[in-house]
Coordinates of N, CA and C in Angstrom, one line a residue:
G1 N -19.6 18.5 8.0 CA -19.7 17.8 9.2 C -18.6 16.9 9.6
K2 N -18.8 16.0 10.6 CA -17.8 15.0 10.8 C -18.0 14.0 10.3
L3 N -16.8 13.3 10.0 CA -17.2 11.8 9.1 C -17.7 10.8 9.9
M4 N -17.4 10.7 11.1 CA -17.8 9.5 12.1 C -18.4 10.3 13.5
V5 N -19.5 9.6 13.6 CA -20.0 10.1 14.9 C -20.6 8.9 16.2
I6 N -20.7 9.2 17.2 CA -21.1 8.1 18.0 C -22.5 8.6 18.6
T7 N -23.5 7.9 18.4 CA -25.0 8.1 18.5 C -25.4 7.5 20.0
L8 N -25.5 8.6 20.9 CA -25.6 8.3 22.4 C -27.4 8.4 22.6
T9 N -28.0 7.3 22.0 CA -29.3 7.5 22.0 C -29.8 5.9 22.1
I10 N -31.1 5.7 22.7 CA -31.7 4.3 22.6 C -31.3 3.8 21.4
Q11 N -31.6 4.2 20.1 CA -31.5 3.7 19.0 C -30.0 3.4 18.9
G12 N -29.3 4.3 19.3 CA -27.8 4.0 19.1 C -27.3 3.0 20.0
Y13 N -27.8 2.9 21.0 CA -27.0 1.7 22.1 C -27.5 0.5 21.4
L14 N -28.9 0.4 20.9 CA -29.4 -0.9 20.2 C -28.3 -1.3 19.0
I15 N -28.1 -0.5 18.3 CA -27.2 -0.6 17.2 C -25.9 -1.1 17.5
Y16 N -25.3 -0.3 18.6 CA -23.9 -0.9 19.2 C -24.1 -2.2 19.7
A17 N -25.2 -2.3 20.4 CA -25.4 -3.8 21.0 C -25.4 -4.9 19.9
T18 N -26.0 -4.7 18.9 CA -26.4 -5.5 17.7 C -24.9 -5.9 17.2
M19 N -24.1 -4.8 17.0 CA -22.8 -5.0 16.5 C -22.0 -5.5 16.8
A20 N -22.1 -5.6 18.4 CA -21.0 -6.0 19.3 C -21.5 -7.9 19.3
A21 N -22.5 -8.0 19.1 CA -23.0 -9.6 19.2 C -22.6 -10.3 17.8
M22 N -23.1 -9.2 16.8 CA -22.2 -9.9 15.5 C -21.0 -10.1 15.4
L23 N -20.1 -9.1 15.9 CA -18.6 -9.4 15.9 C -18.2 -10.5 16.6
A24 N -19.0 -10.7 17.8 CA -18.7 -11.9 18.6 C -19.1 -13.3 17.8
A25 N -20.3 -13.3 17.1 CA -21.0 -14.3 16.5 C -19.9 -14.5 15.2
G26 N -19.4 -13.5 14.5 CA -18.4 -13.7 13.3 C -17.2 -14.3 13.7
T27 N -16.6 -13.6 14.8 CA -15.4 -14.5 15.4 C -15.6 -15.6 15.4
M28 N -16.6 -16.4 16.3 CA -16.8 -17.5 16.9 C -17.3 -18.5 16.0
M29 N -18.1 -18.2 15.2 CA -18.7 -19.2 14.2 C -17.8 -19.9 13.3
P30 N -16.6 -19.5 12.8 CA -16.0 -20.5 11.8 C -15.2 -21.5 12.7
F31 N -15.0 -21.6 13.9 CA -14.2 -22.6 14.7 C -15.2 -23.6 15.4
R32 N -14.9 -25.0 15.2 CA -15.5 -25.9 15.5 C -16.0 -26.0 17.3
K33 N -15.1 -25.7 18.1 CA -15.4 -25.6 19.4 C -15.9 -24.3 19.7
T34 N -16.1 -23.5 19.0 CA -17.0 -22.0 19.5 C -17.9 -21.9 18.6
R35 N -18.4 -23.0 17.7 CA -19.5 -22.6 16.8 C -20.7 -22.2 17.4
W36 N -21.0 -23.2 18.5 CA -22.3 -23.1 18.9 C -22.4 -21.8 19.6
L37 N -21.4 -21.2 20.4 CA -21.3 -19.9 20.8 C -21.5 -18.8 19.9
G38 N -20.8 -19.2 18.8 CA -21.1 -18.2 17.9 C -22.9 -18.1 17.3
W39 N -23.4 -19.3 17.0 CA -24.6 -19.1 16.8 C -25.5 -18.4 17.9
A40 N -25.1 -18.6 19.0 CA -25.8 -17.9 20.1 C -25.7 -16.4 20.2
A41 N -24.5 -16.1 19.7 CA -24.2 -14.7 19.8 C -25.1 -14.3 18.4
Y42 N -25.2 -14.7 16.9 CA -25.9 -14.6 16.2 C -27.6 -14.3 16.3
V43 N -28.0 -15.2 17.2 CA -29.3 -15.4 17.3 C -29.6 -14.0 18.3
A44 N -28.8 -13.8 19.4 CA -28.8 -12.5 20.1 C -28.8 -11.3 19.3
G45 N -27.9 -11.2 18.2 CA -27.8 -10.3 17.6 C -29.0 -10.1 16.7
A46 N -29.6 -11.2 16.1 CA -30.8 -11.1 15.6 C -32.1 -10.4 16.4
I47 N -31.8 -10.8 17.5 CA -33.1 -10.2 18.3 C -32.9 -8.8 18.6
L48 N -31.4 -8.5 18.7 CA -31.5 -6.9 19.2 C -31.7 -6.0 17.9
A49 N -31.1 -6.9 16.8 CA -31.8 -5.9 15.4 C -33.0 -5.8 15.0
A50 N -33.8 -6.9 15.6 CA -35.4 -6.9 15.4 C -35.9 -5.6 16.4
G51 N -35.3 -5.9 17.4 CA -35.7 -4.6 18.7 C -35.4 -3.3 18.3
S52 N -34.0 -3.3 17.5 CA -33.7 -2.0 17.2 C -34.6 -1.4 16.0
Y53 N -35.3 -2.3 15.1 CA -36.0 -2.1 14.1 C -37.5 -1.4 14.8
G54 N -37.8 -2.4 15.9 CA -39.0 -2.1 16.6 C -38.9 -0.7 17.2
W55 N -38.0 -0.5 17.7 CA -37.7 0.7 18.5 C -37.8 2.0 17.4
R56 N -37.1 2.0 16.5 CA -37.3 3.0 15.4 C -38.9 2.9 14.6
W57 N -39.6 2.0 14.8 CA -40.8 2.0 14.3 C -41.8 2.8 15.6
Y58 N -41.7 2.4 16.7 CA -42.1 3.0 17.9 C -41.7 4.5 18.1
A59 N -40.7 4.9 17.8 CA -40.1 6.0 17.9 C -40.8 7.3 16.6
T60 N -40.9 6.6 15.4 CA -41.6 7.4 14.1 C -42.8 7.4 14.1
G61 N -43.7 6.3 14.7 CA -45.0 6.2 14.6 C -45.4 5.8 13.0
H62 N -44.6 5.1 12.4 CA -44.7 4.6 11.0 C -43.9 3.8 10.5
V63 N -44.2 2.8 9.6 CA -43.2 1.9 9.4 C -42.1 2.4 8.9
P64 N -40.9 2.0 9.6 CA -39.4 2.8 9.1 C -39.0 2.1 8.0
M65 N -39.1 2.7 6.9 CA -38.5 2.4 5.3 C -38.3 3.7 4.6
Q66 N -38.6 4.9 5.1 CA -38.5 6.0 4.4 C -37.2 6.2 3.8
N67 N -36.3 6.1 4.3 CA -34.7 6.8 3.9 C -33.7 5.5 4.3
V68 N -32.6 5.9 3.8 CA -31.5 4.8 4.1 C -31.1 4.5 5.4
F69 N -31.3 5.1 6.2 CA -31.0 4.6 7.6 C -32.0 3.6 8.0
E70 N -33.4 3.8 7.5 CA -34.2 2.8 7.7 C -34.3 1.4 7.1
A71 N -33.8 1.9 5.7 CA -33.6 0.6 4.9 C -32.5 -0.3 5.4
L72 N -31.5 0.3 5.9 CA -30.3 -0.5 6.2 C -30.8 -1.1 7.6
L73 N -31.5 -0.2 8.4 CA -32.0 -1.1 9.9 C -33.0 -2.4 9.4
L74 N -33.5 -2.0 8.4 CA -34.5 -3.5 8.2 C -33.6 -4.3 7.4
T75 N -32.6 -4.2 6.8 CA -31.6 -4.9 6.0 C -31.5 -5.9 7.4
A76 N -30.7 -5.1 8.3 CA -30.2 -6.0 9.2 C -31.1 -6.9 10.1
A77 N -32.4 -6.4 10.1 CA -33.3 -7.2 10.9 C -33.8 -8.6 10.0
L78 N -33.4 -8.4 8.7 CA -33.8 -9.4 7.9 C -32.7 -10.6 7.5
L79 N -31.5 -10.2 8.0 CA -30.6 -11.2 7.6 C -30.5 -12.7 8.3
F80 N -30.7 -12.6 9.9 CA -30.9 -13.8 10.2 C -32.1 -15.0 9.5
P81 N -33.3 -14.3 9.3 CA -34.2 -14.9 8.6 C -33.9 -15.6 7.4
L82 N -33.0 -14.8 6.9 CA -32.5 -14.9 5.3 C -31.1 -16.1 5.3
T83 N -30.8 -16.1 6.4 CA -29.6 -17.2 6.8 C -30.3 -18.4 6.9
L84 N -31.6 -18.4 7.6 CA -32.1 -20.0 7.6 C -32.8 -20.1 6.4
V85 N -33.0 -19.2 5.6 CA -33.8 -19.4 4.2 C -32.8 -20.2 3.2
A86 N -31.3 -19.4 3.2 CA -30.5 -19.8 2.2 C -30.3 -21.2 2.7
R87 N -30.2 -21.7 4.0 CA -29.9 -23.1 4.2 C -30.7 -24.1 3.4
R88 N -31.9 -23.7 3.4 CA -33.0 -24.3 2.8 C -32.7 -24.8 1.3
V89 N -31.9 -23.6 0.5 CA -31.6 -23.5 -1.0 C -30.4 -24.2 -0.9
G90 N -29.8 -24.5 0.0 CA -28.3 -25.0 -0.3 C -27.2 -24.1 -0.3
A91 N -27.6 -22.7 0.1 CA -26.5 -21.8 0.2 C -25.9 -21.6 1.7
H92 N -24.8 -22.3 2.2 CA -24.2 -22.6 3.7 C -23.1 -21.7 3.6
L93 N -23.2 -20.5 4.3 CA -22.1 -19.5 4.3 C -22.6 -18.8 5.7
E94 N -22.9 -19.3 6.9 CA -23.6 -18.8 7.8 C -22.4 -17.9 8.7
A95 N -21.3 -18.4 8.5 CA -20.1 -17.7 9.3 C -19.7 -16.3 8.9
A96 N -20.1 -16.1 7.5 CA -20.0 -14.8 6.9 C -21.1 -13.5 7.0
D97 N -22.3 -14.3 7.4 CA -23.5 -13.4 7.4 C -23.6 -12.3 8.9
P98 N -22.8 -12.9 10.1 CA -22.4 -11.5 11.0 C -21.7 -10.5 10.5
W99 N -20.6 -10.9 9.6 CA -19.9 -9.8 9.1 C -20.6 -9.0 8.0
L100 N -21.5 -9.6 7.4 CA -22.4 -8.7 6.4 C -23.3 -7.9 7.4
A101 N -23.8 -8.4 8.5 CA -24.6 -7.5 9.4 C -23.9 -6.3 10.0
L102 N -22.3 -6.7 10.2 CA -21.7 -5.6 10.7 C -21.5 -4.6 9.6
I103 N -21.2 -5.1 8.5 CA -21.1 -4.0 7.0 C -22.3 -3.0 7.2
V104 N -23.7 -3.7 7.3 CA -24.7 -2.9 7.1 C -25.1 -2.3 8.3
L105 N -24.7 -2.4 9.6 CA -24.8 -1.6 10.6 C -23.8 -0.3 10.9
F106 N -22.7 -0.5 10.5 CA -21.8 0.3 10.4 C -22.1 1.8 10.2
P107 N -22.6 2.2 8.9 CA -23.2 3.6 8.7 C -24.1 3.7 9.8
L108 N -24.8 3.0 10.1 CA -26.1 3.3 11.1 C -25.5 4.0 12.3
G109 N -24.5 3.1 12.9 CA -23.7 3.4 14.1 C -22.9 4.6 14.0
F110 N -22.4 4.9 12.8 CA -21.2 5.8 13.0 C -21.3 7.0 11.9
I111 N -22.2 6.9 10.6 CA -22.2 7.8 9.7 C -23.4 8.4 9.3
L112 N -24.3 7.6 9.4 CA -25.5 8.2 8.9 C -26.7 8.9 10.1
P113 N -27.2 10.1 9.9 CA -28.4 10.6 10.9 C -29.2 9.8 11.5
E114 N -29.4 9.9 12.5 CA -30.7 9.0 13.0 C -31.9 10.1 13.0
A115 N -32.0 11.2 12.9 CA -33.1 12.2 12.9 C -34.1 11.9 11.9
V116 N -35.3 11.8 12.3 CA -36.4 11.4 11.7 C -36.8 12.8 10.7
G117 N -37.0 12.7 9.6 CA -37.3 13.8 8.8 C -38.7 13.8 8.6
P118 N -39.2 15.0 7.7 CA -40.9 14.8 7.4 C -41.0 13.9 6.6
R119 N -42.3 13.3 6.7 CA -42.7 12.3 6.0 C -43.3 12.6 4.6
A120 N -42.9 12.2 3.5 CA -43.0 12.8 2.0 C -44.4 12.3 1.8
A121 N -45.2 13.0 0.9 CA -46.7 12.7 0.6 C -46.7 11.5 -0.2
E122 N -45.8 11.1 -0.8 CA -45.7 10.0 -2.0 C -45.7 8.7 -1.2
L123 N -45.4 8.6 0.1 CA -45.4 7.6 0.8 C -46.6 7.1 1.2
D124 N -47.7 7.7 1.4 CA -48.8 7.5 1.9 C -49.7 6.6 0.7
T125 N -49.3 5.5 0.7 CA -49.7 4.4 -0.3 C -49.7 3.1 0.2
L126 N -50.6 1.9 0.1 CA -50.4 0.9 0.4 C -49.3 0.2 -0.3
L127 N -48.7 0.4 -1.3 CA -47.6 0.0 -2.0 C -46.4 0.1 -1.6
F128 N -46.1 1.4 -0.6 CA -44.8 1.8 0.0 C -44.2 0.4 0.7
V129 N -45.0 -0.2 1.5 CA -44.4 -1.4 2.6 C -44.0 -2.3 1.6
P130 N -44.5 -3.0 0.7 CA -44.2 -4.1 0.0 C -43.2 -3.8 -1.1
H131 N -43.4 -2.5 -1.5 CA -42.3 -2.5 -2.7 C -40.9 -2.3 -2.2
V132 N -40.6 -1.5 -0.8 CA -39.5 -1.4 -0.1 C -39.2 -2.7 0.2
L133 N -40.2 -3.4 0.9 CA -39.6 -4.5 1.7 C -39.1 -5.8 0.5
C134 N -39.9 -5.8 -0.8 CA -39.1 -6.6 -1.6 C -37.6 -6.1 -2.2
Y135 N -37.5 -5.0 -2.1 CA -36.4 -4.4 -2.5 C -35.3 -4.9 -1.5
M136 N -35.4 -4.5 0.0 CA -34.3 -4.7 0.9 C -34.3 -6.4 1.1
L137 N -35.4 -7.3 0.6 CA -35.0 -8.7 0.8 C -34.2 -9.2 -0.5
A138 N -34.4 -8.5 -1.7 CA -33.7 -8.7 -2.8 C -32.0 -8.2 -2.3
Y139 N -31.8 -7.2 -2.1 CA -30.4 -6.9 -1.8 C -29.9 -7.3 -0.5
A140 N -30.5 -8.0 0.4 CA -30.0 -8.6 1.3 C -29.6 -9.9 0.9
I141 N -30.2 -10.6 0.0 CA -30.1 -11.8 -0.7 C -28.8 -11.7 -1.6
M142 N -28.9 -10.8 -2.5 CA -27.5 -10.6 -3.2 C -26.4 -10.2 -2.5
A143 N -26.5 -9.8 -1.5 CA -25.4 -9.1 -0.7 C -24.6 -10.5 -0.2
K144 N -25.7 -11.6 0.1 CA -25.0 -12.7 0.5 C -24.5 -13.5 -0.7
A145 N -25.2 -13.4 -1.6 CA -24.5 -14.1 -3.0 C -23.1 -13.5 -3.2
S146 N -23.1 -12.1 -3.2 CA -21.8 -11.5 -3.1 C -20.6 -11.8 -2.6
F147 N -21.0 -12.1 -1.3 CA -19.9 -12.8 -0.5 C -19.5 -14.3 -0.8
Q148 N -20.5 -14.9 -1.4 CA -19.9 -16.2 -2.2 C -19.2 -15.9 -3.5
A149 N -19.5 -15.1 -4.1 CA -19.0 -14.7 -5.3 C -17.6 -13.9 -5.1
A150 N -17.5 -13.3 -4.1 CA -16.1 -13.0 -3.8 C -14.9 -14.2 -3.8
R151 N -15.7 -14.8 -2.7 CA -14.8 -16.2 -2.3 C -14.6 -17.1 -3.6
L152 N -15.7 -17.0 -4.4 CA -15.5 -18.0 -5.5 C -14.3 -17.3 -6.6
L153 N -14.2 -15.8 -6.7 CA -13.3 -14.9 -7.6 C -11.5 -15.7 -7.0
I154 N -11.9 -15.6 -5.7 CA -10.5 -16.0 -5.2 C -9.9 -17.4 -5.0
T155 N -10.8 -18.7 -5.1 CA -10.8 -20.0 -4.9 C -11.1 -20.7 -6.3
G156 N -11.9 -20.3 -6.8 CA -12.4 -20.7 -8.2 C -13.5 -22.2 -8.1
D157 N -13.6 -22.4 -6.6 CA -14.5 -23.3 -6.2 C -15.7 -23.2 -6.8
T158 N -16.1 -24.2 -7.6 CA -17.5 -24.4 -8.5 C -18.4 -24.5 -7.4
A159 N -18.4 -25.3 -6.3 CA -19.7 -25.3 -5.2 C -20.1 -23.9 -4.7
L160 N -19.2 -22.9 -4.9 CA -19.6 -21.5 -4.1 C -20.1 -20.9 -5.3
E161 N -19.9 -21.5 -6.7 CA -20.8 -20.9 -7.8 C -22.2 -21.3 -7.8
R162 N -22.5 -22.7 -7.5 CA -23.9 -23.2 -7.2 C -24.5 -22.4 -6.3
Q163 N -23.9 -22.1 -5.2 CA -24.7 -21.7 -4.0 C -24.8 -20.0 -4.5
T164 N -24.1 -19.3 -5.2 CA -24.4 -17.9 -5.6 C -25.4 -18.0 -6.5
Y165 N -25.4 -19.2 -7.3 CA -26.5 -19.2 -8.3 C -28.0 -19.3 -7.8
H166 N -27.9 -20.1 -6.7 CA -29.4 -20.4 -5.8 C -29.8 -19.2 -5.3
L167 N -29.0 -18.4 -4.7 CA -29.2 -17.4 -4.0 C -29.7 -16.1 -4.9
A168 N -28.9 -15.9 -6.2 CA -29.6 -15.1 -7.1 C -30.5 -15.3 -7.7
R169 N -31.0 -16.5 -7.8 CA -32.2 -16.8 -8.3 C -33.6 -16.8 -7.4
L170 N -33.3 -17.3 -5.9 CA -34.3 -16.7 -4.9 C -34.3 -14.9 -5.1
A171 N -33.4 -14.2 -5.3 CA -33.5 -12.9 -5.0 C -34.4 -12.4 -6.3
L172 N -34.2 -12.8 -7.5 CA -34.9 -12.4 -8.7 C -36.3 -12.1 -8.5
P173 N -37.1 -12.7 -7.9 CA -38.6 -12.6 -7.8 C -39.0 -11.3 -7.2
F174 N -38.0 -11.3 -6.0 CA -38.4 -10.0 -5.1 C -37.9 -8.6 -6.1
L175 N -36.7 -8.8 -6.8 CA -36.4 -7.8 -7.6 C -37.6 -7.4 -8.8
T176 N -38.0 -8.6 -8.9 CA -39.3 -8.4 -10.1 C -40.6 -7.4 -9.5
A177 N -40.7 -7.9 -8.4 CA -41.9 -7.6 -7.6 C -41.9 -6.3 -7.3
G178 N -40.3 -5.7 -6.8 CA -40.0 -4.3 -6.5 C -40.1 -3.7 -7.6
L179 N -39.5 -3.7 -8.8 CA -39.7 -3.3 -9.9 C -41.2 -2.8 -10.4
L180 N -42.0 -3.8 -10.5 CA -43.2 -3.6 -10.8 C -44.1 -2.9 -9.9
L181 N -43.9 -3.0 -8.6 CA -44.8 -2.5 -7.4 C -44.3 -1.0 -7.7
G182 N -42.9 -0.6 -8.0 CA -42.6 0.9 -8.1 C -43.0 1.2 -9.2
S183 N -43.1 0.7 -10.1 CA -43.9 1.5 -11.7 C -45.5 1.6 -11.2
W184 N -46.2 0.7 -10.5 CA -47.4 1.1 -10.2 C -47.7 2.1 -9.2
W185 N -46.7 2.2 -8.2 CA -46.6 3.4 -7.3 C -46.4 4.7 -8.0
G186 N -45.5 4.7 -9.0 CA -45.0 5.8 -9.8 C -46.5 6.4 -10.5
H187 N -47.2 5.4 -11.1 CA -48.2 6.0 -11.7 C -49.4 6.4 -10.8
L188 N -49.5 6.0 -9.6 CA -50.2 6.6 -8.6 C -50.0 8.1 -7.9
A189 N -48.3 8.2 -7.7 CA -48.0 9.3 -7.2 C -47.5 10.6 -8.1
W190 N -47.0 9.9 -9.5 CA -46.5 11.1 -10.2 C -47.2 11.1 -11.9
T191 N -48.6 10.2 -12.1 CA -49.3 9.8 -12.7 C -48.3 9.2 -14.2
R192 N -47.2 8.5 -13.8 CA -46.5 7.9 -14.9 C -46.0 6.6 -14.2
H193 N -45.9 5.7 -15.2 CA -45.4 4.3 -14.7 C -43.9 4.6 -14.7
W194 N -43.3 5.0 -15.5 CA -41.8 5.4 -15.6 C -41.5 6.7 -16.2
G195 N -40.4 7.1 -15.4 CA -40.2 8.5 -15.5 C -38.6 8.7 -15.9
W196 N -37.9 7.6 -16.0 CA -36.5 7.6 -16.3 C -35.7 8.4 -15.2
D197 N -36.2 8.3 -13.7 CA -35.6 8.8 -12.8 C -34.1 7.9 -12.7
P198 N -33.2 8.7 -12.1 CA -32.2 8.0 -11.8 C -32.2 6.5 -11.1
K199 N -33.0 6.7 -10.1 CA -33.3 5.5 -9.0 C -33.9 4.5 -9.8
E200 N -34.6 4.8 -10.9 CA -35.5 3.9 -11.6 C -34.6 3.2 -12.6
L201 N -33.7 4.1 -13.1 CA -32.8 3.4 -14.2 C -31.9 2.3 -13.5
L202 N -31.3 2.6 -12.3 CA -30.4 1.7 -11.5 C -30.9 0.5 -11.4
S203 N -32.3 0.8 -10.5 CA -33.1 -0.3 -10.3 C -33.4 -1.4 -11.5
L204 N -33.4 -0.5 -12.5 CA -33.6 -1.6 -13.9 C -32.4 -2.3 -14.1
A205 N -31.3 -1.5 -14.2 CA -30.0 -2.2 -14.3 C -29.5 -3.4 -13.5
S206 N -29.8 -3.0 -12.5 CA -29.6 -4.3 -11.3 C -30.4 -5.4 -11.6
W207 N -31.4 -5.0 -12.0 CA -32.4 -6.3 -12.4 C -31.9 -7.0 -13.9
L208 N -31.6 -6.1 -14.6 CA -31.2 -6.8 -15.9 C -29.6 -7.5 -15.8
M209 N -28.8 -7.1 -14.7 CA -27.5 -7.6 -14.7 C -27.7 -9.1 -13.8
V210 N -28.8 -9.1 -13.0 CA -28.8 -10.5 -12.5 C -29.8 -11.4 -13.3
L211 N -30.3 -10.7 -14.4 CA -30.6 -11.8 -15.4 C -29.6 -12.3 -16.3
V212 N -28.5 -11.4 -16.5 CA -27.5 -11.8 -17.1 C -26.8 -12.6 -16.3
Y213 N -26.8 -12.5 -15.2 CA -26.0 -13.6 -14.4 C -26.4 -14.9 -14.7
L214 N -27.9 -14.9 -14.6 CA -28.5 -16.3 -14.4 C -28.5 -16.9 -15.6
H215 N -28.6 -16.1 -16.8 CA -28.3 -16.9 -18.1 C -27.1 -17.0 -18.6
S216 N -26.0 -16.7 -18.0 CA -24.7 -16.7 -18.2 C -24.1 -18.0 -17.8
R217 N -25.2 -18.8 -17.0 CA -24.3 -20.0 -16.5 C -24.4 -21.1 -17.5
G218 N -25.3 -20.9 -18.4 CA -25.3 -21.8 -19.6 C -24.2 -21.4 -20.6
L219 N -24.1 -20.0 -20.7 CA -23.3 -19.4 -21.7 C -21.7 -19.5 -21.4
L220 N -21.5 -19.5 -20.1 CA -20.4 -19.1 -19.4 C -20.1 -20.2 -18.8
A221 N -20.5 -21.7 -19.1 CA -20.4 -22.9 -18.1 C -18.9 -23.0 -17.5
R222 N -18.0 -22.7 -18.3 CA -16.6 -22.9 -18.0 C -15.8 -21.9 -17.3
Q223 N -16.5 -20.7 -16.9 CA -16.0 -19.9 -16.6 C -16.5 -19.1 -15.2
P224 N -16.6 -19.8 -14.2 CA -17.1 -19.7 -12.7 C -16.6 -18.2 -12.1
R225 N -15.4 -17.7 -12.5 CA -14.9 -16.4 -11.9 C -15.8 -15.4 -12.7
T226 N -16.0 -15.4 -14.0 CA -16.7 -14.4 -14.7 C -17.9 -14.2 -14.1
R227 N -18.6 -15.4 -14.1 CA -20.1 -15.2 -13.3 C -20.1 -15.0 -12.1
G228 N -18.9 -14.8 -11.4 CA -18.8 -14.2 -10.2 C -18.7 -12.8 -10.2
A229 N -17.7 -12.5 -11.1 CA -17.4 -11.1 -11.3 C -19.0 -10.3 -11.4
I230 N -19.8 -11.1 -12.5 CA -21.1 -10.5 -12.8 C -22.0 -9.9 -11.7
V231 N -22.0 -10.9 -10.5 CA -22.8 -10.8 -9.4 C -22.2 -9.8 -8.4
L232 N -20.8 -9.5 -8.8 CA -20.5 -8.4 -7.9 C -21.0 -6.9 -8.5
V233 N -20.8 -7.0 -10.0 CA -21.2 -6.0 -10.6 C -22.8 -5.3 -10.4
A234 N -23.6 -6.8 -10.3 CA -25.1 -6.5 -9.8 C -25.0 -5.8 -8.3
M235 N -24.3 -6.5 -7.6 CA -24.4 -5.7 -6.4 C -24.1 -4.4 -6.2
A236 N -23.0 -4.0 -6.9 CA -22.3 -2.7 -7.1 C -23.5 -1.8 -7.5
L237 N -24.1 -2.0 -8.3 CA -25.6 -1.4 -9.1 C -26.3 -1.0 -7.9
M238 N -26.7 -2.2 -7.0 CA -27.9 -2.3 -6.1 C -27.3 -1.1 -4.9
V239 N -25.9 -1.1 -4.7 CA -25.4 -0.4 -3.6 C -25.7 1.1 -4.2
L240 N -25.3 1.3 -5.5 CA -25.4 2.7 -6.0 C -27.0 3.2 -6.3
T241 N -27.9 2.3 -6.4 CA -29.3 2.5 -6.3 C -29.8 2.9 -4.8
L242 N -29.6 2.3 -3.7 CA -29.5 2.5 -2.8 C -29.3 3.9 -2.0
L243 N -27.9 4.3 -2.5 CA -27.2 5.5 -2.1 C -27.3 6.7 -3.1
S244 N -28.0 6.7 -4.4 CA -28.0 7.6 -5.4 C -28.5 8.8 -5.0
N245 N -29.5 8.9 -3.9 CA -30.0 10.3 -3.5 C -29.1 11.0 -2.7
Y246 N -28.2 10.6 -2.3 CA -26.8 11.0 -1.7 C -25.7 11.8 -2.9
L247 N -26.0 11.3 -3.9 CA -24.9 11.7 -5.2 C -25.8 12.9 -5.7
P248 N -24.8 14.0 -5.8 CA -25.3 15.3 -6.2 C -25.5 15.1 -8.2
F249 N -24.7 13.9 -8.6 CA -25.3 13.9 -10.1 C -26.1 12.9 -10.3
F250 N -26.8 12.6 -9.3 CA -27.9 11.5 -9.5 C -29.4 12.3 -9.0
P251 N -29.7 13.7 -9.4 CA -30.9 14.3 -8.8 C -32.2 13.6 -9.5
G252 N -33.2 13.5 -8.6 CA -34.3 12.5 -8.9 C -35.6 12.9 -8.4
M253 N -36.6 12.2 -8.6 CA -37.9 12.3 -7.7 C -37.8 11.7 -6.9
H254 N -36.6 10.7 -6.3 CA -36.7 10.1 -5.0 C -35.9 10.7 -4.0
S255 N -35.8 12.0 -4.0 CA -34.9 12.8 -3.2 C -35.1 12.9 -1.7
Y256 N -36.6 12.5 -1.5 CA -37.2 12.4 0.0 C -36.7 11.1 0.6
A257 N -35.9 10.2 0.1 CA -35.3 9.1 0.7 C -33.9 8.9 1.2
R258 N -33.7 10.2 1.8 CA -32.4 10.3 2.1 C -32.2 9.8 3.4

């Protein structure tokens, strides 16, 4: 198939409009004279992202969290609220958030298929929404932390390490809740709490890596770049978890989530 496609549907148009708004926001927010215009574009992009998710919900007739397309669509809709939350915990990197939204939206607009597949029987549980929502919140927060960590590796600025730490600490409860809810769900769907499924193992590895980072703050107090690298490893594991269903060497029980 084609490596890149243009989606000429209402869903596609909403995604492209969101990307255009985020591009404008990311371009203007770093500069004092155009910062307010950048924020206006970011708010417009947030409204479009929410509308795009709402349209998917309407089109599918169920909460859209079944596959990677819908998970990324949800992540894009969550980013603006998380920008506001991050400000409350002392993590100020708003100028990077629209670029993060663009990274999330790019595969939706040009790579992943929009088509709605059959709904798996395993998804008919009340645990489905909180399980996926917790993970997408955690992944979005850790993506923001990764932006900080990448800058930390380049600059060595300890202020960035503090902000990264606050974000990782905010993400951990959501990661923990997602892991526990997934275990409970596994028991209901497959009669076992843990099945050594590749997606389960990668989720556990991601959670452990965030714990390693949080504990490393005391052990590696004078090595902020090393701690930043741990965050990037954790984020890489999360990306691998999200995309594992597409990888032929990671077959498992979660194959319905493509």
